[in-house]
């Protein structure tokens, strides 16, 4: 990998390589853009096959966070950190050493919990730095607010597709009934939507069947159902060259991160099938809105107000996509880049004044 060329092409401001001998630590902090505010991004601990894989993950995910925060209208930038380690070798010493690196950035990067980092680990990191979120979990976790954001996104997509605000009678397939999927089912059920659900855990499907009268299908059957909306709320990569041809839904609107196997190829495949795709990082921004509000002092009303912006942002994205004949994925990027450019412009005007 051509290091500086890659970083310049992806538009990163700074990449920090953290290393030490005692404890033995290797971590990468990627700061993509701070035009809108300090870079926010969770920390992932993973036994990457090599350093290049770790760097690629940090670069890709930090850029994604910039777009996510900009689309959510949060005064934050994009960042991401990866610690290269086997989860079995995770110690308090390692986490505290990592915390000292975060502290040294003096608030330019604010982190939280991702793969292989638990709430307890976050509290350990917090012993060395205040620039970490999710320490007290004042809000009771991000899932309810994320689910509300997805529900509002569904409303926006329905309005754009069928020029109606009515949801009753629509059929929605929800894949994955975890923290977000189950909460989403509740909203949909309250609006008289017919639910079709799948999960690899039979206890979860049984619960949602009992609570909301959902029809349960096998995990492999969920894609080809004759429904209006497909809501992926399980794992990433579920929209790919094998599954997209099966889809009959007119709208994709779900919480899962990185839903598209390949962003460019599969966003175009959906577009060609006439399916409205709600970009994942726009519709699932409730999680980020939640941690941001925890950071500034949690106010439930304010957080729920901010999540309502997801509805307007998606309508704006659908409009841009239609006007310019581009995918919703590209329209979302354009909207984010415009917001960042505007912020940069305002800052340079203030400096000049
Ligand atoms: P979760 O782990 O609670 O739930 C995921 C569910 O998907 C589980 O019930 C699991 O059994 C099920 N599942 C796994 N593989 C499946 C398959 N092949 N078919 C059907 N079901 C399957 O996770 P969550 O917190 O509900 O988050 C769901 C998704 O949304 C994840 O991709 C997550 O990264 C993303 N997301 C979550 C939040 C949040 O606030 N929790 C915020 C943003 C994005």
mmCIF file of C-alpha atoms and ligand atoms in Angstrom, residues 68 141-147 174-182 198-201 204 219-220 222-223 232-236 238 254-258 280 284-288 290, ligand 1:
data_model
loop_
_atom_site.group_PDB
_atom_site.id
_atom_site.type_symbol
_atom_site.label_atom_id
_atom_site.label_comp_id
_atom_site.label_asym_id
_atom_site.label_seq_id
_atom_site.Cartn_x
_atom_site.Cartn_y
_atom_site.Cartn_z
ATOM 1 C CA UNK A 68 -22.522 9.676 9.091
ATOM 2 C CA UNK A 141 -28.295 2.234 25.311
ATOM 3 C CA UNK A 142 -28.596 3.347 21.700
ATOM 4 C CA UNK A 143 -30.992 0.696 20.297
ATOM 5 C CA UNK A 144 -34.378 2.392 20.969
ATOM 6 C CA UNK A 145 -33.243 5.642 19.384
ATOM 7 C CA UNK A 146 -31.678 3.784 16.441
ATOM 8 C CA UNK A 147 -34.943 1.900 15.886
ATOM 9 C CA UNK A 174 -37.413 -7.467 9.240
ATOM 10 C CA UNK A 175 -34.172 -9.471 9.198
ATOM 11 C CA UNK A 176 -32.660 -9.766 12.687
ATOM 12 C CA UNK A 177 -34.648 -9.261 15.892
ATOM 13 C CA UNK A 178 -31.921 -8.052 18.231
ATOM 14 C CA UNK A 179 -31.943 -4.815 20.161
ATOM 15 C CA UNK A 180 -32.836 -2.672 17.160
ATOM 16 C CA UNK A 181 -34.939 -5.110 15.110
ATOM 17 C CA UNK A 182 -37.340 -5.861 17.962
ATOM 18 C CA UNK A 198 -36.450 -13.894 10.584
ATOM 19 C CA UNK A 199 -33.656 -14.529 13.064
ATOM 20 C CA UNK A 200 -31.184 -17.333 13.564
ATOM 21 C CA UNK A 201 -32.350 -17.428 17.197
ATOM 22 C CA UNK A 204 -36.379 -14.128 19.272
ATOM 23 C CA UNK A 219 -33.476 -16.826 7.470
ATOM 24 C CA UNK A 220 -32.882 -17.752 3.788
ATOM 25 C CA UNK A 222 -36.615 -13.397 3.968
ATOM 26 C CA UNK A 223 -35.144 -11.875 0.774
ATOM 27 C CA UNK A 232 -31.922 -5.521 7.281
ATOM 28 C CA UNK A 233 -31.234 -5.353 11.028
ATOM 29 C CA UNK A 234 -28.807 -8.279 11.444
ATOM 30 C CA UNK A 235 -25.276 -8.248 10.047
ATOM 31 C CA UNK A 236 -23.449 -6.311 7.321
ATOM 32 C CA UNK A 238 -26.538 -8.931 3.405
ATOM 33 C CA UNK A 254 -32.778 -1.080 7.980
ATOM 34 C CA UNK A 255 -30.292 -0.581 10.803
ATOM 35 C CA UNK A 256 -27.431 -2.915 9.889
ATOM 36 C CA UNK A 257 -24.035 -1.317 9.251
ATOM 37 C CA UNK A 258 -22.364 -1.843 5.858
ATOM 38 C CA UNK A 280 -27.292 2.637 6.123
ATOM 39 C CA UNK A 284 -28.994 4.157 11.471
ATOM 40 C CA UNK A 285 -27.457 7.400 12.773
ATOM 41 C CA UNK A 286 -29.583 7.176 15.945
ATOM 42 C CA UNK A 287 -26.685 5.328 17.621
ATOM 43 C CA UNK A 288 -24.271 8.172 16.931
ATOM 44 C CA UNK A 290 -27.226 8.884 21.193
HETATM 45 P P1 LIG B 1 -27.984 -7.414 17.908
HETATM 46 O O1 LIG B 1 -26.736 -8.201 17.964
HETATM 47 O O2 LIG B 1 -28.756 -7.138 19.159
HETATM 48 O O3 LIG B 1 -29.025 -8.134 16.891
HETATM 49 C C1 LIG B 1 -28.675 -8.758 15.703
HETATM 50 C C2 LIG B 1 -29.668 -9.896 15.481
HETATM 51 O O4 LIG B 1 -29.465 -10.457 14.193
HETATM 52 C C3 LIG B 1 -29.518 -11.039 16.487
HETATM 53 O O5 LIG B 1 -30.773 -11.316 17.060
HETATM 54 C C4 LIG B 1 -28.995 -12.208 15.639
HETATM 55 O O6 LIG B 1 -29.428 -13.445 16.121
HETATM 56 C C5 LIG B 1 -29.604 -11.862 14.293
HETATM 57 N N1 LIG B 1 -28.967 -12.494 13.144
HETATM 58 C C6 LIG B 1 -27.659 -12.761 12.935
HETATM 59 N N2 LIG B 1 -27.480 -13.331 11.731
HETATM 60 C C7 LIG B 1 -28.713 -13.421 11.164
HETATM 61 C C8 LIG B 1 -29.189 -13.909 9.911
HETATM 62 N N3 LIG B 1 -28.383 -14.445 8.993
HETATM 63 N N4 LIG B 1 -30.517 -13.805 9.672
HETATM 64 C C9 LIG B 1 -31.371 -13.295 10.577
HETATM 65 N N5 LIG B 1 -30.970 -12.828 11.783
HETATM 66 C C10 LIG B 1 -29.659 -12.884 12.056
HETATM 67 O O7 LIG B 1 -27.624 -6.070 17.142
HETATM 68 P P2 LIG B 1 -28.437 -4.705 17.149
HETATM 69 O O8 LIG B 1 -27.917 -3.820 18.197
HETATM 70 O O9 LIG B 1 -29.890 -4.981 17.085
HETATM 71 O O10 LIG B 1 -27.940 -4.086 15.759
HETATM 72 C C11 LIG B 1 -28.406 -4.624 14.545
HETATM 73 C C12 LIG B 1 -27.564 -4.063 13.401
HETATM 74 O O11 LIG B 1 -27.658 -2.643 13.384
HETATM 75 C C13 LIG B 1 -26.062 -4.367 13.480
HETATM 76 O O12 LIG B 1 -25.572 -4.513 12.177
HETATM 77 C C14 LIG B 1 -25.490 -3.125 14.119
HETATM 78 O O13 LIG B 1 -24.134 -2.942 13.760
HETATM 79 C C15 LIG B 1 -26.364 -2.053 13.506
HETATM 80 N N6 LIG B 1 -26.480 -0.835 14.298
HETATM 81 C C16 LIG B 1 -26.931 -0.914 15.571
HETATM 82 C C17 LIG B 1 -27.041 0.252 16.325
HETATM 83 C C18 LIG B 1 -27.560 0.197 17.742
HETATM 84 O O14 LIG B 1 -27.936 1.243 18.253
HETATM 85 N N7 LIG B 1 -27.598 -0.950 18.391
HETATM 86 C C19 LIG B 1 -26.699 1.483 15.772
HETATM 87 C C20 LIG B 1 -26.258 1.550 14.448
HETATM 88 C C21 LIG B 1 -26.147 0.363 13.722
#
